[in-house]
Amino acid sequence: MNLKKVLWATAVLGLLICGFIAYQIYSAIFSPNTQFNNDEAFVYIETDASFSDVKTSLEPLLQDLSTFEAVAKRKGYITNIKAGKYALKKGMNNNEIINTLRSANLPVQVSFNNQESLALLAGRVSEQIEADSLELLQTFNDPEFLKETKFDEDTKLAMYIPNTYEFFWNTDAKSFRDRMRTEYERFWNSDRLQKAKNLGLTPNEVTALAAIVQKETAKVDERPRVAGVYLNRIRKGMLLQADPTVIYAIKKETGNYDTIIKRVLFRDLEMDSPYNTYKYAGVPPGPITMPDITSIDAVLNPEKHDYLYFVADVSNFGYHMFAKSLAQHNRNKVQYTRWLNQQKVLR
């Protein structure tokens, strides 16, 4: 009788222990384990991150790191870490967290526009994906890549079409650059290539001219008219005489691209630079900035008119006064010069 009681008690105790263990396992796997108040929190896991790195990233977000680690071991996550950006939802349990970190890498929207150099582009992009700016810049300037794609020191900026693109956060520098090459080739479709050919320009020349248009006017609706002026001058064999190219030439010669120049002086027009369109005919050897799509398409679809000149309109800031003759242009120019003097804009 006593033996039966002992066996019964042992069986009950065993069931209780098994139940407790099962509860602990269930609790570790399926109980909520987040401690942030927002609806979701983002985790960035770097390429080649260790499990220790992952725990460091998760520590502020989880209630119990030890149970997470236990479940991670059971599910084999510790040896199968994947880089990326992940969204943890409030109230997730360890099982859901690990499943998210294994298979729910989120894309990010990468945007850039109007950077004046590849160095500035690299800095902008590095703020949005894992690749750092130095690695990006080295990849952009890779001599073998430039040779393969037929870009050079002057034209290489033209390959990067400003827009918003979807990437994974853990994209490396080479993958980003190669995707931009694909986007460039997609942008220059048969329709755009034919329009450039009809203008007697190459895609690089269109981009270089679009960069001038971009600098001349921030008004998208005015860009086709400004583009038409420069194309008219090219057809007539006239110099472009675009002030933004002179400003760029100054910056390029000094190496200081942060220089602010609001007024081009007569002495500046004598600078011997292929970017000085007061001295050298045709479009510059490369873009003076990264033109956006509206500026490129403005060159490809210019307004048809007989204007050859334009100057800022101080009665309608942001826009310009256009002229068909030099005499008319000089009359229009008086109001702008007077305004500059009144504002004491000397440089």
Coordinates of C-alpha atoms in Angstrom, one line a residue:
M1 CA 0.0 0.0 0.0
N2 CA 2.8 2.4 0.9
L3 CA 4.6 1.5 -2.3
K4 CA 1.5 2.3 -4.4
K5 CA 1.3 5.7 -2.6
V6 CA 5.0 6.4 -3.3
L7 CA 4.6 5.4 -7.0
W8 CA 1.5 7.5 -7.3
A9 CA 3.1 10.5 -5.7
T10 CA 6.2 10.1 -7.9
A11 CA 4.0 10.0 -11.0
V12 CA 2.1 13.1 -9.9
L13 CA 5.3 14.9 -9.1
G14 CA 6.8 13.8 -12.5
L15 CA 3.7 15.2 -14.3
L16 CA 4.0 18.4 -12.4
I17 CA 7.6 18.8 -13.2
C18 CA 6.9 18.0 -16.9
G19 CA 4.1 20.5 -16.9
F20 CA 6.3 23.1 -15.3
I21 CA 9.0 22.5 -17.9
A22 CA 6.5 22.5 -20.7
Y23 CA 5.1 25.8 -19.4
Q24 CA 8.5 27.3 -19.2
I25 CA 9.3 26.3 -22.7
Y26 CA 5.9 27.5 -23.9
S27 CA 6.3 30.7 -22.0
A28 CA 9.8 31.3 -23.4
I29 CA 8.6 30.7 -27.0
F30 CA 5.1 32.2 -27.1
S31 CA 4.8 34.8 -24.3
P32 CA 5.1 38.5 -25.4
N33 CA 8.7 39.7 -25.0
T34 CA 8.9 43.3 -26.1
Q35 CA 9.2 46.4 -23.9
F36 CA 8.8 49.3 -26.3
N37 CA 5.7 51.5 -26.3
N38 CA 5.4 52.3 -30.0
D39 CA 3.5 50.0 -32.3
E40 CA 6.8 48.8 -33.9
A41 CA 10.5 49.2 -33.5
F42 CA 13.2 48.8 -36.2
V43 CA 16.3 46.7 -35.9
Y44 CA 19.3 47.1 -38.2
I45 CA 21.6 44.0 -38.4
E46 CA 24.9 44.6 -40.2
T47 CA 26.5 42.3 -42.6
D48 CA 28.7 39.7 -40.8
A49 CA 27.1 40.6 -37.4
S50 CA 27.6 38.1 -34.6
F51 CA 24.8 36.9 -32.4
S52 CA 26.4 39.0 -29.7
D53 CA 25.9 42.1 -32.0
V54 CA 22.2 41.0 -32.5
K55 CA 21.7 40.8 -28.7
T56 CA 23.2 44.3 -28.3
S57 CA 20.8 45.7 -30.8
L58 CA 17.8 43.9 -29.2
E59 CA 18.6 44.5 -25.6
P60 CA 16.7 47.9 -25.3
L61 CA 13.7 46.3 -27.0
L62 CA 13.2 43.0 -25.2
Q63 CA 11.9 42.2 -21.7
D64 CA 14.0 39.1 -21.3
L65 CA 17.1 38.6 -23.4
S66 CA 17.9 35.2 -21.9
T67 CA 14.6 33.6 -23.1
F68 CA 15.2 35.1 -26.6
E69 CA 18.7 33.5 -26.7
A70 CA 17.3 30.1 -25.6
V71 CA 14.7 30.1 -28.3
A72 CA 17.3 31.4 -30.9
K73 CA 19.4 28.4 -30.1
R74 CA 16.5 25.9 -30.4
K75 CA 15.6 27.4 -33.8
G76 CA 19.1 27.5 -35.1
Y77 CA 19.1 31.3 -35.6
I78 CA 22.4 31.8 -33.8
T79 CA 24.3 30.3 -36.7
N80 CA 22.1 31.7 -39.4
I81 CA 22.0 35.5 -38.9
K82 CA 20.9 37.6 -41.8
A83 CA 21.7 41.3 -42.3
G84 CA 19.0 43.8 -43.0
K85 CA 16.3 46.1 -41.5
Y86 CA 13.6 44.4 -39.6
A87 CA 10.4 45.7 -37.9
L88 CA 9.4 44.2 -34.5
K89 CA 5.7 44.6 -33.6
K90 CA 4.7 45.5 -30.1
G91 CA 3.8 42.3 -28.1
M92 CA 5.7 39.9 -30.3
N93 CA 6.9 36.7 -28.7
N94 CA 10.4 35.2 -29.2
N95 CA 9.2 32.8 -31.9
E96 CA 7.7 35.7 -33.9
I97 CA 10.8 37.8 -33.3
I98 CA 13.1 35.2 -34.6
N99 CA 10.9 34.4 -37.6
T100 CA 10.9 38.1 -38.4
L101 CA 14.7 38.3 -38.2
R102 CA 15.1 35.3 -40.4
S103 CA 12.8 36.2 -43.3
A104 CA 11.3 39.7 -43.2
N105 CA 14.1 42.0 -44.4
L106 CA 12.4 45.3 -45.1
P107 CA 13.2 47.4 -48.2
V108 CA 14.1 51.0 -47.8
Q109 CA 13.4 54.0 -50.1
V110 CA 16.7 55.5 -51.2
S111 CA 16.4 59.1 -52.6
F112 CA 18.9 61.5 -53.9
N113 CA 18.7 64.6 -56.1
N114 CA 21.0 67.3 -57.5
Q115 CA 24.2 66.3 -55.8
E116 CA 27.1 68.3 -57.4
S117 CA 29.7 65.6 -57.1
L118 CA 30.1 61.8 -56.6
A119 CA 31.5 62.5 -53.1
L120 CA 28.3 64.3 -52.1
L121 CA 26.2 61.5 -53.7
A122 CA 28.2 58.9 -51.7
G123 CA 27.5 60.8 -48.5
R124 CA 23.8 61.1 -49.2
V125 CA 23.4 57.4 -50.1
S126 CA 25.4 56.2 -47.1
E127 CA 22.8 57.8 -44.8
Q128 CA 20.2 55.5 -46.2
I129 CA 21.9 52.1 -46.7
E130 CA 24.6 50.1 -44.9
A131 CA 27.5 50.9 -47.3
D132 CA 29.7 53.7 -46.0
S133 CA 30.5 56.8 -48.1
L134 CA 34.2 56.0 -48.6
E135 CA 33.3 52.5 -50.0
L136 CA 30.6 54.0 -52.2
L137 CA 32.9 56.7 -53.6
Q138 CA 35.7 54.2 -54.3
T139 CA 33.3 52.0 -56.1
F140 CA 31.8 54.9 -58.1
N141 CA 35.4 55.9 -59.2
D142 CA 36.6 52.4 -60.1
P143 CA 38.7 52.9 -63.2
E144 CA 37.7 49.5 -64.7
F145 CA 34.0 50.2 -64.2
L146 CA 34.3 53.7 -65.8
K147 CA 36.2 52.1 -68.8
E148 CA 33.6 49.4 -69.2
T149 CA 30.7 51.8 -69.1
K150 CA 32.5 54.5 -71.2
F151 CA 32.2 57.2 -68.6
D152 CA 35.1 59.4 -67.7
E153 CA 36.1 61.9 -65.1
D154 CA 33.8 64.6 -66.5
T155 CA 30.8 62.5 -67.4
K156 CA 30.6 59.9 -64.6
L157 CA 28.1 61.9 -62.6
A158 CA 25.6 61.5 -65.5
M159 CA 25.1 57.8 -64.7
Y160 CA 23.1 58.6 -61.5
I161 CA 19.6 59.6 -62.3
P162 CA 18.0 61.4 -59.3
N163 CA 14.9 59.6 -58.1
T164 CA 13.6 57.4 -55.3
Y165 CA 14.6 53.7 -55.5
E166 CA 13.8 50.7 -53.4
F167 CA 16.8 48.8 -51.9
F168 CA 17.4 46.5 -49.0
W169 CA 19.2 48.4 -46.2
N170 CA 22.2 45.9 -46.3
T171 CA 22.9 46.7 -50.0
D172 CA 26.7 46.9 -50.6
A173 CA 28.4 49.6 -52.6
K174 CA 28.9 47.6 -55.7
S175 CA 25.3 46.4 -55.8
F176 CA 24.1 50.0 -55.4
R177 CA 26.4 51.2 -58.2
D178 CA 25.4 48.3 -60.6
R179 CA 21.7 49.0 -59.9
M180 CA 22.3 52.6 -60.8
R181 CA 23.8 51.5 -64.1
T182 CA 20.7 49.4 -64.8
E183 CA 18.5 52.3 -64.0
Y184 CA 20.5 54.6 -66.3
E185 CA 20.1 52.1 -69.1
R186 CA 16.4 51.8 -68.4
F187 CA 16.0 55.6 -68.3
W188 CA 17.7 56.0 -71.7
N189 CA 15.1 54.0 -73.6
S190 CA 14.6 54.1 -77.3
D191 CA 12.3 57.1 -77.2
R192 CA 14.7 59.3 -75.2
L193 CA 17.7 58.1 -77.3
Q194 CA 15.8 59.0 -80.5
K195 CA 14.9 62.5 -79.2
A196 CA 18.6 63.1 -78.3
K197 CA 19.6 62.0 -81.7
N198 CA 17.1 64.4 -83.3
L199 CA 18.7 67.2 -81.4
G200 CA 22.2 66.1 -82.5
L201 CA 23.2 65.4 -79.0
T202 CA 24.5 62.3 -77.1
P203 CA 22.9 61.3 -73.8
N204 CA 25.9 62.7 -72.0
E205 CA 25.5 66.0 -73.8
V206 CA 21.8 66.1 -73.0
T207 CA 22.6 65.6 -69.3
A208 CA 25.3 68.3 -69.4
L209 CA 22.9 70.7 -70.9
A210 CA 20.1 69.7 -68.5
A211 CA 22.5 70.4 -65.6
I212 CA 22.7 74.0 -66.8
V213 CA 18.9 74.2 -67.2
Q214 CA 18.7 72.8 -63.6
K215 CA 21.0 75.6 -62.3
E216 CA 19.3 78.3 -64.2
T217 CA 15.7 77.8 -63.0
A218 CA 14.1 76.0 -60.1
K219 CA 10.7 76.4 -61.8
V220 CA 9.9 73.1 -63.5
D221 CA 7.4 74.8 -65.8
E222 CA 10.0 77.2 -67.1
R223 CA 12.7 74.5 -67.9
P224 CA 11.5 73.6 -71.4
R225 CA 11.7 77.3 -72.3
V226 CA 15.2 77.7 -70.9
A227 CA 16.3 74.6 -72.7
G228 CA 14.9 76.0 -75.9
V229 CA 17.1 79.1 -75.5
Y230 CA 20.2 77.0 -75.2
L231 CA 19.3 74.7 -78.1
N232 CA 18.6 77.8 -80.3
R233 CA 22.0 79.1 -79.5
I234 CA 23.6 75.8 -80.3
R235 CA 21.8 75.7 -83.7
K236 CA 23.0 79.2 -84.5
G237 CA 26.6 78.4 -83.5
M238 CA 26.5 80.9 -80.6
L239 CA 28.3 80.4 -77.3
L240 CA 26.0 79.2 -74.5
Q241 CA 27.2 82.0 -72.2
A242 CA 25.7 80.3 -69.1
D243 CA 26.7 81.9 -65.8
P244 CA 26.3 78.6 -63.8
T245 CA 29.1 77.0 -65.9
V246 CA 31.4 79.9 -65.0
I247 CA 30.6 79.4 -61.3
Y248 CA 31.3 75.7 -61.6
A249 CA 34.6 76.4 -63.3
I250 CA 35.6 78.6 -60.4
K251 CA 34.6 76.0 -57.9
K252 CA 36.4 73.2 -59.8
E253 CA 39.6 75.2 -60.1
T254 CA 39.6 76.1 -56.3
G255 CA 38.4 72.7 -55.2
N256 CA 35.9 74.5 -52.9
Y257 CA 32.4 73.4 -54.0
D258 CA 30.8 75.1 -51.0
T259 CA 31.7 78.6 -52.4
I260 CA 28.6 80.8 -52.8
I261 CA 28.7 83.0 -55.8
K262 CA 25.6 85.1 -56.5
R263 CA 27.1 87.4 -59.1
V264 CA 29.5 86.6 -62.0
L265 CA 32.0 89.3 -62.7
F266 CA 33.5 90.3 -66.0
R267 CA 36.9 88.9 -64.9
D268 CA 35.3 85.5 -64.3
L269 CA 34.4 85.3 -67.9
E270 CA 38.0 85.2 -68.9
M271 CA 38.7 82.0 -66.9
D272 CA 40.4 79.4 -69.2
S273 CA 38.3 76.3 -68.4
P274 CA 36.4 74.0 -70.8
Y275 CA 33.4 74.6 -68.5
N276 CA 33.5 78.3 -69.2
T277 CA 30.8 78.6 -71.9
Y278 CA 31.7 82.2 -72.5
K279 CA 35.0 81.0 -74.0
Y280 CA 34.3 77.5 -75.3
A281 CA 31.5 76.6 -77.7
G282 CA 29.0 73.8 -77.3
V283 CA 28.0 72.0 -74.1
P284 CA 30.5 71.5 -71.3
P285 CA 32.5 68.2 -71.1
G286 CA 30.2 67.0 -68.3
P287 CA 27.3 68.0 -66.1
I288 CA 28.0 70.8 -63.6
T289 CA 25.4 69.2 -61.3
M290 CA 23.2 66.2 -61.2
P291 CA 20.1 67.3 -63.2
D292 CA 16.8 65.7 -62.2
I293 CA 14.5 64.0 -64.7
T294 CA 12.4 67.1 -65.3
S295 CA 15.5 69.0 -66.5
I296 CA 16.6 66.1 -68.8
D297 CA 13.2 65.8 -70.3
A298 CA 13.0 69.6 -70.7
V299 CA 16.0 69.4 -73.0
L300 CA 14.6 66.4 -74.8
N301 CA 11.2 68.1 -75.2
P302 CA 12.1 71.9 -75.4
E303 CA 9.7 74.6 -76.0
K304 CA 9.9 75.8 -79.6
H305 CA 10.4 79.6 -79.8
D306 CA 12.9 82.2 -81.1
Y307 CA 14.3 83.3 -77.8
L308 CA 18.1 83.6 -77.6
Y309 CA 18.5 85.4 -74.2
F310 CA 17.0 85.5 -70.8
V311 CA 17.6 87.3 -67.5
A312 CA 16.1 87.0 -64.0
D313 CA 12.8 88.8 -63.6
V314 CA 12.9 90.7 -60.3
S315 CA 9.2 91.4 -60.6
N316 CA 8.4 87.7 -60.6
F317 CA 11.2 86.0 -58.6
G318 CA 12.2 82.5 -59.7
Y319 CA 11.2 83.2 -63.3
H320 CA 13.0 85.0 -66.2
M321 CA 12.4 87.6 -68.9
F322 CA 13.2 86.2 -72.4
A323 CA 14.3 88.1 -75.4
K324 CA 14.8 87.4 -79.1
S325 CA 17.4 90.1 -79.7
L326 CA 20.4 91.4 -77.9
A327 CA 19.0 94.9 -77.8
Q328 CA 15.8 93.7 -76.0
H329 CA 17.9 91.5 -73.7
N330 CA 20.0 94.5 -72.7
R331 CA 16.9 96.5 -71.8
N332 CA 15.6 93.5 -69.7
K333 CA 19.0 93.2 -68.1
V334 CA 18.9 96.8 -66.7
Q335 CA 16.2 95.9 -64.1
Y336 CA 18.2 92.9 -62.8
T337 CA 21.5 94.8 -62.6
R338 CA 19.8 97.7 -60.8
W339 CA 18.3 95.2 -58.3
L340 CA 21.7 93.5 -57.7
N341 CA 23.2 96.9 -56.9
Q342 CA 20.4 97.9 -54.6
Q343 CA 20.8 94.6 -52.7
K344 CA 24.5 95.2 -52.6
V345 CA 25.2 91.8 -54.2
L346 CA 28.8 92.2 -55.2
R347 CA 29.8 88.6 -55.5

